[in-house]
XYZ file of C-alpha atoms in Angstrom:
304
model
C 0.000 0.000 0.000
C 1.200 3.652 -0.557
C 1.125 4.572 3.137
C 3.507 1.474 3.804
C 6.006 2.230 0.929
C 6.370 5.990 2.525
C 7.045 4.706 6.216
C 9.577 2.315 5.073
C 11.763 4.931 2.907
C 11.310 7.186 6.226
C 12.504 4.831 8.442
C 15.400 4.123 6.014
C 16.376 7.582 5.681
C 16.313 7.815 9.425
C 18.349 5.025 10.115
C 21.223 6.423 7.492
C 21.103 9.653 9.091
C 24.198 9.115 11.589
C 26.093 8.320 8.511
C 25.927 11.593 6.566
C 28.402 14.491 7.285
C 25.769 16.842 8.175
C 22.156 15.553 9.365
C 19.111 15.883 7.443
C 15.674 16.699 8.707
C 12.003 17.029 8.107
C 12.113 13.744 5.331
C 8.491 13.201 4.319
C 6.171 12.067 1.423
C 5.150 15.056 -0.492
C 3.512 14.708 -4.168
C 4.889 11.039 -4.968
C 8.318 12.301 -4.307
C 10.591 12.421 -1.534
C 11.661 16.081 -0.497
C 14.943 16.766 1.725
C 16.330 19.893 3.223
C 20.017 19.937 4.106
C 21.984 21.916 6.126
C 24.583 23.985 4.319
C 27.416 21.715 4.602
C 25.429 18.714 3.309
C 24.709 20.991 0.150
C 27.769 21.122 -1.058
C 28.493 17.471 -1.457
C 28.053 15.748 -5.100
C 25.045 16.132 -7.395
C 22.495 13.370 -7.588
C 22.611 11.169 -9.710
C 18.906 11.249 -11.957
C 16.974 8.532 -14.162
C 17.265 8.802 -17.508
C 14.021 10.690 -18.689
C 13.908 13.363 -15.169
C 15.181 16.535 -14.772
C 15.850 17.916 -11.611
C 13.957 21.594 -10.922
C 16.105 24.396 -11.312
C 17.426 25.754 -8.619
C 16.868 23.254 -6.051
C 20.013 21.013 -4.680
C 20.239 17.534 -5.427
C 22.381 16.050 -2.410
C 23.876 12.865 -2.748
C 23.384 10.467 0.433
C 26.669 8.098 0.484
C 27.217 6.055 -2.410
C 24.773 3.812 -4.251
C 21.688 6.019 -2.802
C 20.121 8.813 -4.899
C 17.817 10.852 -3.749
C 14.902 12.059 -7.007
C 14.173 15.302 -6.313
C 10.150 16.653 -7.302
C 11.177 14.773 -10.117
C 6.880 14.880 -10.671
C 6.989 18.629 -10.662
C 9.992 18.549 -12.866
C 8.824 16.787 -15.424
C 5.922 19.365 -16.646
C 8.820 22.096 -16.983
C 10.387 22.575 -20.490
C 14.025 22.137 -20.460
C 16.328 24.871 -20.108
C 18.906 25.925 -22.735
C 22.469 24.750 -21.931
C 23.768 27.920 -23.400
C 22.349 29.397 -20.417
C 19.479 30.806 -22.550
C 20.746 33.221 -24.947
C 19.085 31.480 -27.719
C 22.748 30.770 -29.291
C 23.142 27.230 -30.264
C 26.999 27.549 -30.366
C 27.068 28.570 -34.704
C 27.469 31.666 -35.809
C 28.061 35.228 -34.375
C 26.396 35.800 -30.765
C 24.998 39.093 -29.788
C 27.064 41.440 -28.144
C 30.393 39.956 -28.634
C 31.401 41.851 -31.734
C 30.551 39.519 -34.498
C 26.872 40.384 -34.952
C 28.161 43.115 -37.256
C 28.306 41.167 -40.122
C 25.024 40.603 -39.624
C 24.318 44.110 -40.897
C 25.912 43.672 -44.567
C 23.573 42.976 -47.411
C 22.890 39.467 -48.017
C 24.440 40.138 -51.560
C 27.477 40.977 -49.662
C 29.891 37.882 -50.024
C 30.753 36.936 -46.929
C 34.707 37.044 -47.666
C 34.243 41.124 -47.883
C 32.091 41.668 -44.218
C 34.655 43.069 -42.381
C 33.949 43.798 -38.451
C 35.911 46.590 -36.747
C 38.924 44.983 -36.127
C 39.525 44.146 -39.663
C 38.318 47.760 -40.827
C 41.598 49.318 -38.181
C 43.652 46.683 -39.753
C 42.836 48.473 -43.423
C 43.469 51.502 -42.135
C 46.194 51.295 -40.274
C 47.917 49.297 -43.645
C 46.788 51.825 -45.969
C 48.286 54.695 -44.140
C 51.954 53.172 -42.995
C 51.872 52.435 -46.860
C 50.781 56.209 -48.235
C 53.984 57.398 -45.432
C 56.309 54.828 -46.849
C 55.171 56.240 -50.936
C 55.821 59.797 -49.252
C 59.215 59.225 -47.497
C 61.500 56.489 -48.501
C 60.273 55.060 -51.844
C 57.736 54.022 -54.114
C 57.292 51.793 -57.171
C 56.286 53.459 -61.054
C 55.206 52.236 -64.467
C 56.778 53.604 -67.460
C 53.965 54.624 -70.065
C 56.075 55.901 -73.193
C 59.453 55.406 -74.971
C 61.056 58.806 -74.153
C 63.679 57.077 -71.927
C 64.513 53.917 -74.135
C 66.522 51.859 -74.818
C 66.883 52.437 -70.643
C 63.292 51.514 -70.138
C 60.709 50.331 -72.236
C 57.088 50.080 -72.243
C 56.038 48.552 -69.618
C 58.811 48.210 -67.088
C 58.426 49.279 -63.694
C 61.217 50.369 -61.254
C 61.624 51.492 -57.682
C 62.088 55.462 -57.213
C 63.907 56.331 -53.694
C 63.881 59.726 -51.731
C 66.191 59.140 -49.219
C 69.354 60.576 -51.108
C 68.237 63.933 -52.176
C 65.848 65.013 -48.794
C 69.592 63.784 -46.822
C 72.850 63.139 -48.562
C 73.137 65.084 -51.562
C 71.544 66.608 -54.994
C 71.194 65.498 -58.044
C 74.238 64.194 -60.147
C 74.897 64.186 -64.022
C 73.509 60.619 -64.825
C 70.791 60.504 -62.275
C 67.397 59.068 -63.585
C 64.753 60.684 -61.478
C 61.220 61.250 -61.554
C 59.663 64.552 -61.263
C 56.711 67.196 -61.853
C 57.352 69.310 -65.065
C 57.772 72.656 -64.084
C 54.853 75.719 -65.538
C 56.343 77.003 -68.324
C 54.766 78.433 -71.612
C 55.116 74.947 -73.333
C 53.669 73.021 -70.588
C 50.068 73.239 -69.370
C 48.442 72.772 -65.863
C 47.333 69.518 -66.284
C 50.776 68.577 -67.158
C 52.578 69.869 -64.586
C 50.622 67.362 -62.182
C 52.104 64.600 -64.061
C 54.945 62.432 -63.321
C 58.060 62.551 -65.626
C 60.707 60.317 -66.083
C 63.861 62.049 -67.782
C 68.000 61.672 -66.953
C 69.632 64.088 -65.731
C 72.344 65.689 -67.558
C 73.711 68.792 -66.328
C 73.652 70.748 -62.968
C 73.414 74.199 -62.209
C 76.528 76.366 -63.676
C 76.994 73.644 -66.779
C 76.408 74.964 -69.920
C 74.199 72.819 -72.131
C 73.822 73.119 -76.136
C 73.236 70.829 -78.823
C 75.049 70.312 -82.241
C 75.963 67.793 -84.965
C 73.368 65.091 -83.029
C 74.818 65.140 -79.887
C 74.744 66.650 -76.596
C 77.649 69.012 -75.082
C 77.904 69.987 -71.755
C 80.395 72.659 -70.949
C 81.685 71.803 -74.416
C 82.207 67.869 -73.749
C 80.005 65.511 -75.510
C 78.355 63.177 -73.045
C 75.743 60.037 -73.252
C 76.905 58.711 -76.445
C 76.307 55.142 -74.601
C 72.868 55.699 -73.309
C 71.097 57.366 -76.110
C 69.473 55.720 -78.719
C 70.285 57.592 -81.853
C 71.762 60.960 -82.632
C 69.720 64.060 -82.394
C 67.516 65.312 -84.733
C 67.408 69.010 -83.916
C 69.910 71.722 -82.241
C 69.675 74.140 -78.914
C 71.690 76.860 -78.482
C 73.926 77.280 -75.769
C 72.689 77.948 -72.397
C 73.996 78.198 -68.690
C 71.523 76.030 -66.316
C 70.754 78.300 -63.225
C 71.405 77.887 -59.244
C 69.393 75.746 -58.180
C 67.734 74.087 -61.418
C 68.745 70.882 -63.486
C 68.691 70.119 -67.248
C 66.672 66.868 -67.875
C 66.858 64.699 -71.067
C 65.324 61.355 -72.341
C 67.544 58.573 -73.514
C 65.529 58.763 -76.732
C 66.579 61.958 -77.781
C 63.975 62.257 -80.813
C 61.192 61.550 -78.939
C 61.420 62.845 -75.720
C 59.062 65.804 -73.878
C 62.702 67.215 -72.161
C 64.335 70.406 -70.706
C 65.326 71.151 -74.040
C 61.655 71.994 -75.220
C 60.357 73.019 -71.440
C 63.714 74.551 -69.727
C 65.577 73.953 -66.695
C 63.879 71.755 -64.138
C 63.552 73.220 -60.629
C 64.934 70.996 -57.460
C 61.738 71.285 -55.589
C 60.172 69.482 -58.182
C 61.815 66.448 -58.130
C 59.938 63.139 -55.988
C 62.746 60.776 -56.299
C 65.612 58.871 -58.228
C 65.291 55.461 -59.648
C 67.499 53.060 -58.352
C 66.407 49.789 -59.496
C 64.304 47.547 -62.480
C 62.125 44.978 -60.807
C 59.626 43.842 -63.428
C 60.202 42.567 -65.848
C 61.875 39.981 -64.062
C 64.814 39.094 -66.723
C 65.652 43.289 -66.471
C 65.841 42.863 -62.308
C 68.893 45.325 -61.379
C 70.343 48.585 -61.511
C 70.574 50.655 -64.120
C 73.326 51.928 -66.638
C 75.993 54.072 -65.420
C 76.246 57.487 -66.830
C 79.813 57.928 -68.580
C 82.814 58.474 -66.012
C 83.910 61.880 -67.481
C 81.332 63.409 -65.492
C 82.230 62.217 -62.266
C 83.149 65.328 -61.085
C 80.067 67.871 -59.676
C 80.088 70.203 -56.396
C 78.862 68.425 -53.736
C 75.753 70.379 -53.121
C 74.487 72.910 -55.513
């Protein structure tokens, strides 16, 4: 009968009372259950130990009395709950972004957004932070250019690309006869506005105090003739004689004939200059320097 089966589990609890490390009172039949309350150092022993198919109420403790006896606690009442999340109810079943940690912001891109291109905020700094150390390295110590035309070949052709530098002029010294450098044209009457936001390409080939004419095809320079080995044919036209001022170069391309120069334009400021090319890198069977100027013009003031 039901009214035996409770007074035997209470006399068994009773008699394994002495053995527990805290005693345990007030054990009764209540709603086809059994229902303990235990002094705070019996509630922190281990959890109980539960049928398959129960689930203990939240928030109630489920002491364990010795080993091989669990207690079922309002396992009845339990059982008309719905179980809880074990994600501890944020509705997050471990895939995907969660709220509030930082990832829910791709959830804000367009679905036509591929997912490869939803950046969150950290990868937005990190794009940032790239693109401007690599606009100050363009600005201060080098950058890379394409060559568009034929006005410096046989040096370059169409389609090479080389490294300019800009340590050497902003620190150890100007421009030398030889130099290939790239620059802004100066406004003159033979050169527009548009133009003068270009970038040039050109060789330098006389500093300031050189007098610089042209006769018979070639190029003189303080009455030596100079680049026979770099051009690529002899000159087509003559310039008259004239003294390059303080502070200005005379640029010229390699390809004399076809060239957009210093002798059409004038004497190129200093200020105008962005850098000097040091170095071929594409394409890759042209990877090096670049031809040395002839030796007879080794000799220029040191700063000028």
């Amino acid at each position: 009968p039901p009214s035996a089966t409770h007074a035997s589990m209470s006399a068994t609890l009773a008699m394994s009372l002495p053995a527990l490390h805290g005693p345990v009172a007030n054990a009764g039949a209540v709603g086809g259950g059994v229902q303990t309350r235990a002094r705070p150092r019996a509630a922190r022993m281990s959890r109980a130990v539960l049928p398959v198919g129960t689930r203990a109420t939240m928030g109630q403790r489920r002491p364990k009395f010795g080993r091989g006896l669990a207690v079922i606690v309002n396992a009845s009442a339990s059982e008309s709950q719905p179980p809880t999340d074990d994600n501890g109810g944020d509705g997050n079943d471990g895939k995907g972004p969660r709220p509030g940690t930082g990832d829910d912001i791709y959830d804000a891109w367009p679905e036509w957004v591929p997912e490869g291109l939803r950046l969150n905020t950290d990868d937005v700094y990190t794009v940032l932070i790239t693109f401007a150390v690599s606009l100050a390295f363009r600005a201060t110590i080098a950058e890379p250019r394409f060559i568009p035309s034929l006005s410096m070949y046989p040096t370059f052709d169409i389609g090479d690309r080389l490294i300019a530098e800009k340590i050497t002029y902003r620190f150890k010294h100007d421009p030398f006869p030889g130099d290939v450098i790239i620059f802004h044209p100066p406004k003159t009457p033979k050169t527009s506005t548009a133009l003068t936001k270009e970038v040039f390409i050109k060789r330098v080939v006389a500093v300031a105090g050189d007098t610089v004419e042209v006769k018979k095809g070639e190029l003189y320079v303080n009455g030596t003739s100079r680049g026979k080995e770099l051009k690529l044919e002899p000159a087509t036209y003559n310039m008259d004689p004239q003294v390059v001022p303080a502070g200005d170069v005379f640029v010229m391309g390699d390809n004399r004939n076809n060239s957009f120069d210093s002798h059409i334009w004038g004497p190129l400021p200093k200020e105008n200059i962005l850098g000097r090319a040091c170095f071929k890198y594409w394409p890759p069977q042209k990877f090096g320097g670049l031809p040395k100027y002839p030796s007879q013009v080794a000799v220029v003031p040191e700063r000028y």
